[in-house]
PDB file of C-alpha atoms in Angstrom:
ATOM      1  CA  UNK Y   1     -14.833  32.675 -66.183  1.00  0.00           C
ATOM      2  CA  UNK Y   2     -12.599  29.758 -65.298  1.00  0.00           C
ATOM      3  CA  UNK Y   3     -12.816  26.719 -67.569  1.00  0.00           C
ATOM      4  CA  UNK Y   4     -10.796  23.630 -66.760  1.00  0.00           C
ATOM      5  CA  UNK Y   5     -10.460  20.673 -64.455  1.00  0.00           C
ATOM      6  CA  UNK Y   6     -12.556  21.168 -61.299  1.00  0.00           C
ATOM      7  CA  UNK Y   7     -10.941  21.121 -57.877  1.00  0.00           C
ATOM      8  CA  UNK Y   8     -11.013  17.438 -56.809  1.00  0.00           C
ATOM      9  CA  UNK Y   9     -11.524  18.496 -53.184  1.00  0.00           C
ATOM     10  CA  UNK Y  10     -14.939  19.862 -54.158  1.00  0.00           C
ATOM     11  CA  UNK Y  11     -15.930  16.545 -55.752  1.00  0.00           C
ATOM     12  CA  UNK Y  12     -14.418  14.387 -52.981  1.00  0.00           C
ATOM     13  CA  UNK Y  13     -13.771  16.389 -49.788  1.00  0.00           C
ATOM     14  CA  UNK Y  14     -10.571  15.678 -47.897  1.00  0.00           C
ATOM     15  CA  UNK Y  15     -10.849  13.205 -45.041  1.00  0.00           C
ATOM     16  CA  UNK Y  16     -10.983  15.170 -41.803  1.00  0.00           C
ATOM     17  CA  UNK Y  17      -9.206  14.382 -38.560  1.00  0.00           C
ATOM     18  CA  UNK Y  18     -11.630  12.607 -36.224  1.00  0.00           C
ATOM     19  CA  UNK Y  19     -11.577  12.818 -32.423  1.00  0.00           C
ATOM     20  CA  UNK Y  20     -13.619  10.496 -30.218  1.00  0.00           C
ATOM     21  CA  UNK Y  21     -13.727   9.281 -26.612  1.00  0.00           C
ATOM     22  CA  UNK Y  22     -12.522   5.732 -26.022  1.00  0.00           C
ATOM     23  CA  UNK Y  23     -14.864   3.105 -24.583  1.00  0.00           C
ATOM     24  CA  UNK Y  24     -17.933   5.310 -24.131  1.00  0.00           C
ATOM     25  CA  UNK Y  25     -19.838   4.584 -27.335  1.00  0.00           C
ATOM     26  CA  UNK Y  26     -18.971   8.111 -28.401  1.00  0.00           C
ATOM     27  CA  UNK Y  27     -19.098   8.773 -32.139  1.00  0.00           C
ATOM     28  CA  UNK Y  28     -16.887  11.828 -31.759  1.00  0.00           C
ATOM     29  CA  UNK Y  29     -16.576  14.653 -34.243  1.00  0.00           C
ATOM     30  CA  UNK Y  30     -14.548  15.821 -37.219  1.00  0.00           C
ATOM     31  CA  UNK Y  31     -12.440  18.957 -36.987  1.00  0.00           C
ATOM     32  CA  UNK Y  32     -13.507  21.830 -39.253  1.00  0.00           C
ATOM     33  CA  UNK Y  33     -10.123  22.055 -40.998  1.00  0.00           C
ATOM     34  CA  UNK Y  34      -7.273  19.564 -40.967  1.00  0.00           C
ATOM     35  CA  UNK Y  35      -4.010  20.710 -39.374  1.00  0.00           C
ATOM     36  CA  UNK Y  36      -1.350  21.840 -41.818  1.00  0.00           C
ATOM     37  CA  UNK Y  37       1.180  19.676 -39.958  1.00  0.00           C
ATOM     38  CA  UNK Y  38       1.660  17.804 -36.728  1.00  0.00           C
ATOM     39  CA  UNK Y  39       4.669  17.000 -34.541  1.00  0.00           C
ATOM     40  CA  UNK Y  40       5.296  13.750 -32.669  1.00  0.00           C
ATOM     41  CA  UNK Y  41       8.081  13.398 -30.126  1.00  0.00           C
ATOM     42  CA  UNK Y  42       9.227  11.588 -27.030  1.00  0.00           C
ATOM     43  CA  UNK Y  43      12.196  11.536 -24.634  1.00  0.00           C
ATOM     44  CA  UNK Y  44      14.198   9.029 -22.642  1.00  0.00           C
ATOM     45  CA  UNK Y  45      15.787   9.785 -19.280  1.00  0.00           C
ATOM     46  CA  UNK Y  46      19.262   8.771 -18.154  1.00  0.00           C
ATOM     47  CA  UNK Y  47      20.777   9.115 -14.693  1.00  0.00           C
ATOM     48  CA  UNK Y  48      24.415   9.390 -13.598  1.00  0.00           C
ATOM     49  CA  UNK Y  49      25.777   7.264 -10.782  1.00  0.00           C
ATOM     50  CA  UNK Y  50      29.106   8.455  -9.396  1.00  0.00           C
ATOM     51  CA  UNK Y  51      31.582   6.447  -7.377  1.00  0.00           C
ATOM     52  CA  UNK Y  52      34.840   7.104  -5.533  1.00  0.00           C
ATOM     53  CA  UNK Y  53      37.956   7.699  -7.652  1.00  0.00           C
ATOM     54  CA  UNK Y  54      35.969   7.872 -10.920  1.00  0.00           C
ATOM     55  CA  UNK Y  55      36.874  10.347 -13.650  1.00  0.00           C
ATOM     56  CA  UNK Y  56      33.287  10.432 -14.791  1.00  0.00           C
ATOM     57  CA  UNK Y  57      29.992   8.940 -13.567  1.00  0.00           C
ATOM     58  CA  UNK Y  58      28.403   5.801 -14.951  1.00  0.00           C
ATOM     59  CA  UNK Y  59      25.404   6.614 -17.115  1.00  0.00           C
ATOM     60  CA  UNK Y  60      22.394   4.356 -16.727  1.00  0.00           C
ATOM     61  CA  UNK Y  61      19.090   4.317 -18.538  1.00  0.00           C
ATOM     62  CA  UNK Y  62      16.298   5.426 -16.198  1.00  0.00           C
ATOM     63  CA  UNK Y  63      13.003   5.359 -18.087  1.00  0.00           C
ATOM     64  CA  UNK Y  64      11.261   6.416 -21.260  1.00  0.00           C
ATOM     65  CA  UNK Y  65       8.416   8.877 -21.637  1.00  0.00           C
ATOM     66  CA  UNK Y  66       5.038   8.935 -23.311  1.00  0.00           C
ATOM     67  CA  UNK Y  67       4.824  10.210 -26.863  1.00  0.00           C
ATOM     68  CA  UNK Y  68       3.592  13.765 -27.384  1.00  0.00           C
ATOM     69  CA  UNK Y  69       1.434  14.818 -30.338  1.00  0.00           C
ATOM     70  CA  UNK Y  70       0.920  18.520 -31.035  1.00  0.00           C
ATOM     71  CA  UNK Y  71      -0.682  20.546 -33.799  1.00  0.00           C
ATOM     72  CA  UNK Y  72      -2.694  23.698 -34.534  1.00  0.00           C
ATOM     73  CA  UNK Y  73      -6.368  23.658 -35.518  1.00  0.00           C
ATOM     74  CA  UNK Y  74      -8.047  26.437 -37.483  1.00  0.00           C
ATOM     75  CA  UNK Y  75     -11.712  27.369 -36.958  1.00  0.00           C
ATOM     76  CA  UNK Y  76     -13.752  29.795 -39.043  1.00  0.00           C
ATOM     77  CA  UNK Y  77     -17.469  30.572 -39.170  1.00  0.00           C
ATOM     78  CA  UNK Y  78     -17.244  33.767 -41.242  1.00  0.00           C
ATOM     79  CA  UNK Y  79     -16.244  32.479 -44.664  1.00  0.00           C
ATOM     80  CA  UNK Y  80     -16.391  28.696 -44.190  1.00  0.00           C
ATOM     81  CA  UNK Y  81     -18.648  26.756 -46.512  1.00  0.00           C
ATOM     82  CA  UNK Y  82     -19.400  23.170 -47.431  1.00  0.00           C
ATOM     83  CA  UNK Y  83     -15.705  22.181 -47.369  1.00  0.00           C
ATOM     84  CA  UNK Y  84     -15.568  22.042 -43.587  1.00  0.00           C
ATOM     85  CA  UNK Y  85     -15.697  18.862 -41.531  1.00  0.00           C
ATOM     86  CA  UNK Y  86     -18.623  17.879 -39.357  1.00  0.00           C
ATOM     87  CA  UNK Y  87     -22.102  16.567 -39.970  1.00  0.00           C
ATOM     88  CA  UNK Y  88     -24.162  17.232 -43.088  1.00  0.00           C
ATOM     89  CA  UNK Y  89     -26.152  19.680 -40.980  1.00  0.00           C
ATOM     90  CA  UNK Y  90     -22.973  21.545 -40.050  1.00  0.00           C
ATOM     91  CA  UNK Y  91     -21.969  21.875 -43.704  1.00  0.00           C
ATOM     92  CA  UNK Y  92     -25.403  23.158 -44.699  1.00  0.00           C
ATOM     93  CA  UNK Y  93     -25.305  25.608 -41.804  1.00  0.00           C
ATOM     94  CA  UNK Y  94     -21.922  26.994 -42.852  1.00  0.00           C
ATOM     95  CA  UNK Y  95     -22.899  27.150 -46.515  1.00  0.00           C
ATOM     96  CA  UNK Y  96     -26.015  29.177 -45.707  1.00  0.00           C
ATOM     97  CA  UNK Y  97     -24.065  31.405 -43.318  1.00  0.00           C
ATOM     98  CA  UNK Y  98     -21.458  32.090 -46.000  1.00  0.00           C
ATOM     99  CA  UNK Y  99     -24.093  33.706 -48.237  1.00  0.00           C
ATOM    100  CA  UNK Y 100     -25.280  36.159 -45.582  1.00  0.00           C
ATOM    101  CA  UNK Y 101     -24.003  39.741 -45.268  1.00  0.00           C
ATOM    102  CA  UNK Y 102     -21.219  40.184 -42.729  1.00  0.00           C
ATOM    103  CA  UNK Y 103     -23.432  41.922 -40.180  1.00  0.00           C
ATOM    104  CA  UNK Y 104     -25.881  39.005 -40.109  1.00  0.00           C
ATOM    105  CA  UNK Y 105     -23.367  36.157 -39.741  1.00  0.00           C
ATOM    106  CA  UNK Y 106     -24.131  34.870 -36.259  1.00  0.00           C
ATOM    107  CA  UNK Y 107     -22.384  31.493 -35.867  1.00  0.00           C
ATOM    108  CA  UNK Y 108     -20.214  31.696 -32.756  1.00  0.00           C
ATOM    109  CA  UNK Y 109     -16.984  29.830 -33.534  1.00  0.00           C
ATOM    110  CA  UNK Y 110     -16.768  28.768 -29.861  1.00  0.00           C
ATOM    111  CA  UNK Y 111     -19.598  26.323 -30.596  1.00  0.00           C
ATOM    112  CA  UNK Y 112     -16.920  24.305 -32.429  1.00  0.00           C
ATOM    113  CA  UNK Y 113     -13.720  25.172 -30.556  1.00  0.00           C
ATOM    114  CA  UNK Y 114     -15.359  24.079 -27.290  1.00  0.00           C
ATOM    115  CA  UNK Y 115     -15.764  20.566 -28.657  1.00  0.00           C
ATOM    116  CA  UNK Y 116     -11.980  20.296 -28.423  1.00  0.00           C
ATOM    117  CA  UNK Y 117     -11.370  22.580 -25.449  1.00  0.00           C
ATOM    118  CA  UNK Y 118     -13.838  20.726 -23.205  1.00  0.00           C
ATOM    119  CA  UNK Y 119     -12.025  17.422 -23.725  1.00  0.00           C
ATOM    120  CA  UNK Y 120      -9.824  18.397 -20.767  1.00  0.00           C
ATOM    121  CA  UNK Y 121     -12.789  18.525 -18.387  1.00  0.00           C
ATOM    122  CA  UNK Y 122     -13.189  15.755 -15.803  1.00  0.00           C
ATOM    123  CA  UNK Y 123     -15.756  13.098 -16.643  1.00  0.00           C
ATOM    124  CA  UNK Y 124     -18.405  12.937 -13.903  1.00  0.00           C
ATOM    125  CA  UNK Y 125     -18.429   9.141 -13.830  1.00  0.00           C
ATOM    126  CA  UNK Y 126     -14.736   8.395 -14.387  1.00  0.00           C
ATOM    127  CA  UNK Y 127     -13.465  11.365 -12.322  1.00  0.00           C
ATOM    128  CA  UNK Y 128     -10.690  11.914 -14.865  1.00  0.00           C
ATOM    129  CA  UNK Y 129     -10.586  13.587 -18.294  1.00  0.00           C
ATOM    130  CA  UNK Y 130     -11.657  11.212 -21.088  1.00  0.00           C
ATOM    131  CA  UNK Y 131      -9.234   8.998 -22.974  1.00  0.00           C
ATOM    132  CA  UNK Y 132      -9.252  10.035 -26.636  1.00  0.00           C
ATOM    133  CA  UNK Y 133      -8.676   8.431 -30.011  1.00  0.00           C
ATOM    134  CA  UNK Y 134      -7.406  10.606 -32.878  1.00  0.00           C
ATOM    135  CA  UNK Y 135      -7.565   9.181 -36.385  1.00  0.00           C
ATOM    136  CA  UNK Y 136      -6.505  10.826 -39.620  1.00  0.00           C
ATOM    137  CA  UNK Y 137      -5.234   8.767 -42.526  1.00  0.00           C
ATOM    138  CA  UNK Y 138      -2.398   6.626 -41.161  1.00  0.00           C
ATOM    139  CA  UNK Y 139      -2.394   8.473 -37.812  1.00  0.00           C
ATOM    140  CA  UNK Y 140      -3.944   6.555 -34.911  1.00  0.00           C
ATOM    141  CA  UNK Y 141      -3.162   8.112 -31.552  1.00  0.00           C
ATOM    142  CA  UNK Y 142      -4.634   7.218 -28.163  1.00  0.00           C
ATOM    143  CA  UNK Y 143      -4.074   9.626 -25.300  1.00  0.00           C
ATOM    144  CA  UNK Y 144      -5.271  12.650 -23.350  1.00  0.00           C
ATOM    145  CA  UNK Y 145      -5.511  16.305 -24.265  1.00  0.00           C
ATOM    146  CA  UNK Y 146      -3.092  17.883 -21.770  1.00  0.00           C
ATOM    147  CA  UNK Y 147      -2.876  21.439 -23.077  1.00  0.00           C
ATOM    148  CA  UNK Y 148      -5.086  23.572 -25.314  1.00  0.00           C
ATOM    149  CA  UNK Y 149      -4.789  27.302 -25.926  1.00  0.00           C
ATOM    150  CA  UNK Y 150      -7.528  29.191 -27.770  1.00  0.00           C
ATOM    151  CA  UNK Y 151      -6.703  32.328 -29.746  1.00  0.00           C
ATOM    152  CA  UNK Y 152      -9.656  34.226 -31.219  1.00  0.00           C
ATOM    153  CA  UNK Y 153      -8.506  36.379 -34.131  1.00  0.00           C
ATOM    154  CA  UNK Y 154     -11.685  37.779 -35.723  1.00  0.00           C
ATOM    155  CA  UNK Y 155     -15.048  39.023 -34.458  1.00  0.00           C
ATOM    156  CA  UNK Y 156     -18.318  40.120 -36.066  1.00  0.00           C
ATOM    157  CA  UNK Y 157     -20.038  43.472 -35.537  1.00  0.00           C
ATOM    158  CA  UNK Y 158     -21.588  42.228 -32.274  1.00  0.00           C
ATOM    159  CA  UNK Y 159     -18.228  41.126 -30.878  1.00  0.00           C
ATOM    160  CA  UNK Y 160     -18.922  37.415 -31.347  1.00  0.00           C
ATOM    161  CA  UNK Y 161     -15.742  35.455 -32.213  1.00  0.00           C
ATOM    162  CA  UNK Y 162     -15.926  33.987 -35.707  1.00  0.00           C
ATOM    163  CA  UNK Y 163     -12.349  32.831 -36.305  1.00  0.00           C
ATOM    164  CA  UNK Y 164      -9.880  31.085 -34.000  1.00  0.00           C
ATOM    165  CA  UNK Y 165      -6.734  28.991 -33.681  1.00  0.00           C
ATOM    166  CA  UNK Y 166      -6.286  26.190 -31.148  1.00  0.00           C
ATOM    167  CA  UNK Y 167      -2.832  25.011 -30.082  1.00  0.00           C
ATOM    168  CA  UNK Y 168      -3.307  21.414 -28.939  1.00  0.00           C
ATOM    169  CA  UNK Y 169      -0.975  19.023 -27.136  1.00  0.00           C
ATOM    170  CA  UNK Y 170      -1.907  15.362 -26.584  1.00  0.00           C
ATOM    171  CA  UNK Y 171      -0.041  12.865 -24.397  1.00  0.00           C
ATOM    172  CA  UNK Y 172       0.034   9.184 -25.293  1.00  0.00           C
ATOM    173  CA  UNK Y 173      -1.664   6.795 -22.881  1.00  0.00           C
ATOM    174  CA  UNK Y 174       0.090   3.553 -21.931  1.00  0.00           C
ATOM    175  CA  UNK Y 175      -1.635   1.059 -19.687  1.00  0.00           C
ATOM    176  CA  UNK Y 176       0.616  -0.338 -16.947  1.00  0.00           C
ATOM    177  CA  UNK Y 177      -1.349  -3.585 -16.760  1.00  0.00           C
ATOM    178  CA  UNK Y 178       1.044  -5.418 -19.043  1.00  0.00           C
ATOM    179  CA  UNK Y 179       4.342  -4.013 -17.771  1.00  0.00           C
ATOM    180  CA  UNK Y 180       6.704  -6.394 -16.077  1.00  0.00           C
ATOM    181  CA  UNK Y 181       7.718  -5.995 -12.471  1.00  0.00           C
ATOM    182  CA  UNK Y 182      11.084  -4.360 -11.939  1.00  0.00           C
ATOM    183  CA  UNK Y 183      11.215  -5.103  -8.221  1.00  0.00           C
ATOM    184  CA  UNK Y 184      14.593  -6.258  -6.989  1.00  0.00           C
ATOM    185  CA  UNK Y 185      15.067  -9.143  -4.506  1.00  0.00           C
ATOM    186  CA  UNK Y 186      14.885  -8.391  -0.796  1.00  0.00           C
ATOM    187  CA  UNK Y 187      18.010 -10.361   0.021  1.00  0.00           C
ATOM    188  CA  UNK Y 188      21.259 -11.244  -1.710  1.00  0.00           C
ATOM    189  CA  UNK Y 189      21.077 -14.407  -3.803  1.00  0.00           C
ATOM    190  CA  UNK Y 190      23.801 -16.621  -5.232  1.00  0.00           C
ATOM    191  CA  UNK Y 191      24.003 -18.211  -8.642  1.00  0.00           C
ATOM    192  CA  UNK Y 192      26.418 -20.618 -10.330  1.00  0.00           C
ATOM    193  CA  UNK Y 193      27.927 -19.453 -13.607  1.00  0.00           C
ATOM    194  CA  UNK Y 194      27.333 -21.733 -16.591  1.00  0.00           C
ATOM    195  CA  UNK Y 195      28.788 -21.567 -20.064  1.00  0.00           C
ATOM    196  CA  UNK Y 196      27.224 -18.711 -22.025  1.00  0.00           C
ATOM    197  CA  UNK Y 197      26.143 -16.765 -18.934  1.00  0.00           C
ATOM    198  CA  UNK Y 198      26.835 -13.030 -18.725  1.00  0.00           C
ATOM    199  CA  UNK Y 199      26.301 -10.409 -16.058  1.00  0.00           C
ATOM    200  CA  UNK Y 200      23.668  -8.647 -18.143  1.00  0.00           C
ATOM    201  CA  UNK Y 201      21.671 -11.889 -18.485  1.00  0.00           C
ATOM    202  CA  UNK Y 202      21.751 -12.420 -14.697  1.00  0.00           C
ATOM    203  CA  UNK Y 203      20.595  -8.808 -14.233  1.00  0.00           C
ATOM    204  CA  UNK Y 204      17.793  -9.179 -16.771  1.00  0.00           C
ATOM    205  CA  UNK Y 205      16.458 -12.337 -15.110  1.00  0.00           C
ATOM    206  CA  UNK Y 206      16.802 -11.131 -11.511  1.00  0.00           C
ATOM    207  CA  UNK Y 207      15.974  -7.426 -11.735  1.00  0.00           C
ATOM    208  CA  UNK Y 208      14.118  -7.180 -15.036  1.00  0.00           C
ATOM    209  CA  UNK Y 209      16.712  -4.651 -16.209  1.00  0.00           C
ATOM    210  CA  UNK Y 210      19.891  -5.716 -18.038  1.00  0.00           C
ATOM    211  CA  UNK Y 211      21.643  -2.410 -17.273  1.00  0.00           C
ATOM    212  CA  UNK Y 212      21.864  -3.429 -13.590  1.00  0.00           C
ATOM    213  CA  UNK Y 213      24.813  -5.711 -14.417  1.00  0.00           C
ATOM    214  CA  UNK Y 214      27.127  -3.057 -12.969  1.00  0.00           C
ATOM    215  CA  UNK Y 215      25.629  -3.647  -9.510  1.00  0.00           C
ATOM    216  CA  UNK Y 216      26.509  -7.343  -9.782  1.00  0.00           C
ATOM    217  CA  UNK Y 217      30.015  -6.532 -10.982  1.00  0.00           C
ATOM    218  CA  UNK Y 218      30.544  -4.119  -8.096  1.00  0.00           C
ATOM    219  CA  UNK Y 219      29.252  -6.602  -5.497  1.00  0.00           C
ATOM    220  CA  UNK Y 220      31.578  -9.333  -6.789  1.00  0.00           C
ATOM    221  CA  UNK Y 221      34.547  -7.024  -7.469  1.00  0.00           C
ATOM    222  CA  UNK Y 222      34.552  -8.052 -11.123  1.00  0.00           C
ATOM    223  CA  UNK Y 223      36.706  -5.684 -13.176  1.00  0.00           C
ATOM    224  CA  UNK Y 224      36.147  -7.319 -16.554  1.00  0.00           C
ATOM    225  CA  UNK Y 225      32.541  -8.561 -16.911  1.00  0.00           C
ATOM    226  CA  UNK Y 226      33.499 -10.612 -19.973  1.00  0.00           C
ATOM    227  CA  UNK Y 227      35.761 -12.896 -17.962  1.00  0.00           C
ATOM    228  CA  UNK Y 228      33.272 -15.156 -16.188  1.00  0.00           C
ATOM    229  CA  UNK Y 229      34.382 -18.713 -15.458  1.00  0.00           C
ATOM    230  CA  UNK Y 230      31.962 -21.628 -15.510  1.00  0.00           C
ATOM    231  CA  UNK Y 231      31.433 -23.084 -12.068  1.00  0.00           C
ATOM    232  CA  UNK Y 232      32.088 -19.853 -10.171  1.00  0.00           C
ATOM    233  CA  UNK Y 233      29.494 -18.594  -7.750  1.00  0.00           C
ATOM    234  CA  UNK Y 234      28.438 -14.943  -7.963  1.00  0.00           C
ATOM    235  CA  UNK Y 235      26.297 -12.861  -5.628  1.00  0.00           C
ATOM    236  CA  UNK Y 236      23.192 -11.038  -6.856  1.00  0.00           C
ATOM    237  CA  UNK Y 237      22.818  -8.168  -4.375  1.00  0.00           C
ATOM    238  CA  UNK Y 238      19.532  -6.691  -3.210  1.00  0.00           C
ATOM    239  CA  UNK Y 239      19.014  -3.325  -4.878  1.00  0.00           C
ATOM    240  CA  UNK Y 240      17.875  -0.375  -2.791  1.00  0.00           C
TER     241      UNK Y 240
END
């Protein structure tokens, strides 16, 4: 018989990852078991613009991408007990099921995996899959479930799945309501150079993108963008 300090997780269960729908008064649900790890990543895209008599193209920033969050979730209804996440009723249900003989364990693990898997289904009112909020400790992630693969790895005597893994991928949601317009002017404009001006500052004001200074330099045949003289007039070309 073991005598010693009790497992603190039995006295104070670990906080479970919580998933809920945004803006629908949805209380959401806790996962049965927390992921062992999660991966966050994103990318930025660059494009090459080649010109005549150039040894190599000019590289320009194109755009960023939404952040991706991915992790694996474990589900078990065969040996799970009161340590799982969910409601008090769920924990009592699993605890009682744990005491039953193997042949009489009847909880279908899909009852719990479907809570995640069905988050990709289109909402009847919104006509799009729901926007989700994932919270777990310091993690707060708002986005959509874009990929979910279910793998059932154990079954009871009746062939009912009782253990599964879910591979989940979420994509961050960014509203475009607050983004600034990057539209270029329809016609060429002219500006007078003042002390402290630079091509990148003209590009940032006119196009909303400082990296477009090369277009201004090319239109004005400026070889050294650092040599701008106060009082000169430069053309700000319309971008296609």
